[in-house]
mmCIF file of C-alpha atoms and ligand atoms in Angstrom:
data_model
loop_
_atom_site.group_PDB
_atom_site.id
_atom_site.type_symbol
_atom_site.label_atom_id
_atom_site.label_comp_id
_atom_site.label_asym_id
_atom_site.label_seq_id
_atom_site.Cartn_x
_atom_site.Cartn_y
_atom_site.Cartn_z
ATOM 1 C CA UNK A 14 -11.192 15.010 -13.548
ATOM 2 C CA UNK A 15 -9.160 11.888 -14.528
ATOM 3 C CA UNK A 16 -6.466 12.269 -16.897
ATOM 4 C CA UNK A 17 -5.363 9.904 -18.643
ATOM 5 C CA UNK A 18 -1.673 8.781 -17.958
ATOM 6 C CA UNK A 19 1.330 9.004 -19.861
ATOM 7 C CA UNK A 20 3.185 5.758 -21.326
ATOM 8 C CA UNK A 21 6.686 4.938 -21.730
ATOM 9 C CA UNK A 22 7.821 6.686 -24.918
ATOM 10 C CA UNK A 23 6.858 10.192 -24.560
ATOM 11 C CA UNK A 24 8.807 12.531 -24.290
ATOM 12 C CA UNK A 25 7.188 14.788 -21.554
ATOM 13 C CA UNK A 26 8.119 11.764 -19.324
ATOM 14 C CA UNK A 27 12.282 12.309 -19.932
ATOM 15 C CA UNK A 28 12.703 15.791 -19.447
ATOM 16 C CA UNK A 29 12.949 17.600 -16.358
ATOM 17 C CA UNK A 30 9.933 19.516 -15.559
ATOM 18 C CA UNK A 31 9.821 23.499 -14.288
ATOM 19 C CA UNK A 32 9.568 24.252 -10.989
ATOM 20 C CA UNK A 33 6.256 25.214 -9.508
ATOM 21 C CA UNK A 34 5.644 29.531 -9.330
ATOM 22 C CA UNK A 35 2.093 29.647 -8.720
ATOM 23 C CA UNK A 36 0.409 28.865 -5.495
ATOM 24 C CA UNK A 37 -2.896 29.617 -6.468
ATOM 25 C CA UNK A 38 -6.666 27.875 -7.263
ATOM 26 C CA UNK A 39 -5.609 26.291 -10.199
ATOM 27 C CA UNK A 40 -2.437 24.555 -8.699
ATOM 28 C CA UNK A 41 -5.312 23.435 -6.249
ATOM 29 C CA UNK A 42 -7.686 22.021 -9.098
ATOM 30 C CA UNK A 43 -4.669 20.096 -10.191
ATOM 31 C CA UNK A 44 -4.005 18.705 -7.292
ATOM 32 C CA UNK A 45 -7.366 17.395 -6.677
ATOM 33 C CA UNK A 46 -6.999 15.817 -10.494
ATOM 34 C CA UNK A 47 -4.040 14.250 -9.938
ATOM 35 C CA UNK A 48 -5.186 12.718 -6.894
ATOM 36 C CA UNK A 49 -8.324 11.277 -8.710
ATOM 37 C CA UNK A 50 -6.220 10.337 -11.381
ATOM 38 C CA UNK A 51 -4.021 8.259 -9.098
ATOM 39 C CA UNK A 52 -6.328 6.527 -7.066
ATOM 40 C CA UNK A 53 -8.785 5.340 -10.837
ATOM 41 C CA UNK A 54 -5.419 3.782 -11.327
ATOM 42 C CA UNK A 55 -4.277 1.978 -8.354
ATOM 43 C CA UNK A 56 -1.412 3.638 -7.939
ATOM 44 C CA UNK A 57 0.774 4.981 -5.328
ATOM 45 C CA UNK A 58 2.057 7.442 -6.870
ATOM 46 C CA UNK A 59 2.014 10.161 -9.399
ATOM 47 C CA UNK A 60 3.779 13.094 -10.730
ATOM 48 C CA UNK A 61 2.640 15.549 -12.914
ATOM 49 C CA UNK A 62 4.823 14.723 -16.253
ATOM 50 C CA UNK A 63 2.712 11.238 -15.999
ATOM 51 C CA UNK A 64 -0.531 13.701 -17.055
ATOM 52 C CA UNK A 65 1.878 15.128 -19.580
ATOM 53 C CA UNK A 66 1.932 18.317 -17.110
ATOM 54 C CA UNK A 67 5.812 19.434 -17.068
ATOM 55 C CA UNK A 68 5.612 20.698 -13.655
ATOM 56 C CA UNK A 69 7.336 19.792 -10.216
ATOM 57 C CA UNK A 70 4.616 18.246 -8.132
ATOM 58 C CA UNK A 71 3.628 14.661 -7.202
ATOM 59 C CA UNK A 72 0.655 12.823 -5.070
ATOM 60 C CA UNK A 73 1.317 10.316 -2.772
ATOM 61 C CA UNK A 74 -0.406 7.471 -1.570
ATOM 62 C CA UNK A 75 1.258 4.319 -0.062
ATOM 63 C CA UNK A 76 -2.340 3.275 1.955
ATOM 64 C CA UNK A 77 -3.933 3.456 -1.475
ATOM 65 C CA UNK A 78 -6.455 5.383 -0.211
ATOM 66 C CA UNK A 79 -7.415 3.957 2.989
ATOM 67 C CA UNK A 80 -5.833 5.769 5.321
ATOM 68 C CA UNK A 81 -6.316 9.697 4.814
ATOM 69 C CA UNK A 82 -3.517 10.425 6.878
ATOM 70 C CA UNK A 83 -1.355 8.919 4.443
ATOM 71 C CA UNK A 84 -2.739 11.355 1.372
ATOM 72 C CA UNK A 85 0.936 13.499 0.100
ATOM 73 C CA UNK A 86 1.301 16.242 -1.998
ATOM 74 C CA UNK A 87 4.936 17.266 -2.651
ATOM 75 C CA UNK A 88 5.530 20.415 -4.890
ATOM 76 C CA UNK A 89 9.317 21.192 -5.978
ATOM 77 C CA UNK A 90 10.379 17.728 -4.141
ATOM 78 C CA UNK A 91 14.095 17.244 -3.460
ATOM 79 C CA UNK A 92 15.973 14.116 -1.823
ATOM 80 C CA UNK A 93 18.027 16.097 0.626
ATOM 81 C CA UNK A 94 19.368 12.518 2.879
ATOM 82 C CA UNK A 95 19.347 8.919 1.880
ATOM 83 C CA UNK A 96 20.409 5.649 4.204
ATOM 84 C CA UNK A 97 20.373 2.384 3.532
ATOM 85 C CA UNK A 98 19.178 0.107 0.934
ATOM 86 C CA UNK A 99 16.267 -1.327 -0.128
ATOM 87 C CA UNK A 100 15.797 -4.165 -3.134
ATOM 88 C CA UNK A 101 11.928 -4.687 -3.580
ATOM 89 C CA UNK A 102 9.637 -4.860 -6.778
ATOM 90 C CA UNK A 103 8.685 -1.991 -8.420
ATOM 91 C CA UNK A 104 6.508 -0.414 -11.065
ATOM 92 C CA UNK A 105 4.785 2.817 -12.665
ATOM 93 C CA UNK A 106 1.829 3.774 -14.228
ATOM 94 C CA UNK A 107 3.727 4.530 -17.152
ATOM 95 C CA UNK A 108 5.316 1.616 -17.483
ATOM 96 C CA UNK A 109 1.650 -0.990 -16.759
ATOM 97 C CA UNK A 110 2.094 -4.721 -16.094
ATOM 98 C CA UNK A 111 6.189 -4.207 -15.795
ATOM 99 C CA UNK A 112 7.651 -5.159 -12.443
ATOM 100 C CA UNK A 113 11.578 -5.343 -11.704
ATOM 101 C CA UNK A 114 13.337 -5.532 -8.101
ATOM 102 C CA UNK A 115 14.385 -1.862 -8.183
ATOM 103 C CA UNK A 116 17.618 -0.628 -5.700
ATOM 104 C CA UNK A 117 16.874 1.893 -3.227
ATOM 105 C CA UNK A 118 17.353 3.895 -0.107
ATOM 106 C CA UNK A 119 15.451 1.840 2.833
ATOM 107 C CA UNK A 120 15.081 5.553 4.426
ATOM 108 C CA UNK A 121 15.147 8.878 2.556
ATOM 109 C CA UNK A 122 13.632 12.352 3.353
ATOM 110 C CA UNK A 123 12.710 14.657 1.268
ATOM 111 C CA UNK A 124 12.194 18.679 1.589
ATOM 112 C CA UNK A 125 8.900 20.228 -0.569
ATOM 113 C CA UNK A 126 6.468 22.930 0.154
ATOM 114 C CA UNK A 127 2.561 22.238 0.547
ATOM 115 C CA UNK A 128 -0.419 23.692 -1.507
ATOM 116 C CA UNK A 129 0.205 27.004 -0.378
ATOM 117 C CA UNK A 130 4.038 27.077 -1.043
ATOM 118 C CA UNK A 131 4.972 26.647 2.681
ATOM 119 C CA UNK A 132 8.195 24.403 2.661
ATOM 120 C CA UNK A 133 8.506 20.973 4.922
ATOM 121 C CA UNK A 134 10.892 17.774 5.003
ATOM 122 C CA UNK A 135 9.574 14.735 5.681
ATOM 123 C CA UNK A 136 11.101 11.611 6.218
ATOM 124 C CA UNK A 137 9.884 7.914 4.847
ATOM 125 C CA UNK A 138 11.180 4.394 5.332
ATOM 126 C CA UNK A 139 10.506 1.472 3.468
ATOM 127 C CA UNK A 140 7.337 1.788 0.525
ATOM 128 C CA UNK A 141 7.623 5.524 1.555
ATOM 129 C CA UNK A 142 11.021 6.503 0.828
ATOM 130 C CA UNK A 143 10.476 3.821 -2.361
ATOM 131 C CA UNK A 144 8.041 6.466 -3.045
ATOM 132 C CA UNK A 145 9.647 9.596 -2.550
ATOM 133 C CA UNK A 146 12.345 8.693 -4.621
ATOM 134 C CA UNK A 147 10.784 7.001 -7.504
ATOM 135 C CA UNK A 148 8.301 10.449 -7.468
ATOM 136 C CA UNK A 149 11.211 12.892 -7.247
ATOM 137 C CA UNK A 150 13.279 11.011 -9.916
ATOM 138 C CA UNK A 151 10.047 11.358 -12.641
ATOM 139 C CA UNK A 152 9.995 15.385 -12.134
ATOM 140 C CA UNK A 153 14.082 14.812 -13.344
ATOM 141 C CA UNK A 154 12.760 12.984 -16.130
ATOM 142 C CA UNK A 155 13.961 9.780 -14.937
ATOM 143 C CA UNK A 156 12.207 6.518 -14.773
ATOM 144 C CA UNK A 157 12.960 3.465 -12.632
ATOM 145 C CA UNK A 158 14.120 1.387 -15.209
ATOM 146 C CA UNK A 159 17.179 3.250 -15.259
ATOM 147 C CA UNK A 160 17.951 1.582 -12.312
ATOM 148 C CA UNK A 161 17.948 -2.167 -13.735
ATOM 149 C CA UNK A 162 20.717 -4.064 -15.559
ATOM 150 C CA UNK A 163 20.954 -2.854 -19.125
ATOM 151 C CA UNK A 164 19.727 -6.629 -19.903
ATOM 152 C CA UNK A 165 16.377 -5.953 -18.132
ATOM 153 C CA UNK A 166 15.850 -2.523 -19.053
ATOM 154 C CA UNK A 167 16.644 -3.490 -23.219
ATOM 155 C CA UNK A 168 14.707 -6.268 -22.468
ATOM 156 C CA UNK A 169 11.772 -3.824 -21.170
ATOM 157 C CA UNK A 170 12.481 -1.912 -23.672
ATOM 158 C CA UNK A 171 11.972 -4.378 -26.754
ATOM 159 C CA UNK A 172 8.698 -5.312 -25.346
ATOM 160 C CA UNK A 173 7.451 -1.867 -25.317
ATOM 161 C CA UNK A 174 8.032 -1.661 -29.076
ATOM 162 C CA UNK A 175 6.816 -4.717 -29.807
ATOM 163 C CA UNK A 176 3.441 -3.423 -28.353
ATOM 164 C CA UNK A 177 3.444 -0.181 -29.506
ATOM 165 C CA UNK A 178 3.921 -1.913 -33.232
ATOM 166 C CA UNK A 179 0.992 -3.823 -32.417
ATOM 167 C CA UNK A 180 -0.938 -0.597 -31.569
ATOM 168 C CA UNK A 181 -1.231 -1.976 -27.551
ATOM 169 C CA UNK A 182 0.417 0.879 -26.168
HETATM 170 ZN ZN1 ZN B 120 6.290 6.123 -12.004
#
């Protein structure tokens, strides 16, 4: 099932979500959504808030599908090392057509546990880690465009409102 995705504005997409309990068939069924979900929309990534699901957990895709190797799930995600930096565009599903050179780590790792609630760290460079971080920062409630000048972000900002006035948001 696709879900439709959460804009900018909402409040689901600012608050930190609960930790993930349950390790069971409907976690699963999820999963699967939210990897549908992702891939209708292009997108790299996606974490649950995004569906308006207050939960822990995010898909992964940097190949954007063609390369099944590169297919992630991370439930209860954490950042536990960072190194480096990294200044490349960015954007989010929740934020469409809005690219800004976003700071981060050029390497990071992160520790999460799988679909059955077996824990793992793995460790990305590059898009990856861009990833990982921009994922882990939504289940905080946190959205790149914290990470931008206050000009840019306002300036983000405004634009949003403008559209949502206009009923385009
Ligand atoms: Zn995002």
């Amino acid at each position: 099932m696709i879900y439709p995705i959460v804009k900018y504005g909402q409040e689901v997409l600012e608050r930190p979500a609960a930790p993930v309990t349950q390790f069971d068939g409907s976690l699963k069924k999820l999963v699967a959504d939210m990897f549908e979900t992702m891939y209708a929309a292009n997108g790299v990534g996606l974490a649950a808030p995004q569906i308006g699901i207050s939960l822990k957990l995010c898909v992964i895709d940097v190949s954007c599908g063609k390369d099944p190797n590169a297919k992630l799930l991370l439930v209860n995600p954490e950042i536990i090392a960072t190194e480096g930096q990294q200044v490349e565009e960015e954007g989010c599903l929740s934020l469409p057509d809005f690219r800004a050179k976003t700071p981060r780590p050029s390497r990071a790792t992160v520790r999460a546990q799988d679909l059955s609630g077996t824990e793992f760290t793995l460790a990305g460079e590059g898009l990856l880690a861009r990833a990982f971080c921009h994922e882990a920062e939504h289940l905080g409630g946190k959205l790149f465009i914290s990470h931008l000048s206050r000009l840019k972000r306002d300036s983000i900002k405004r634009q949003v409102r403008r559209m949502v006035k206009a009923g385009e948001w």
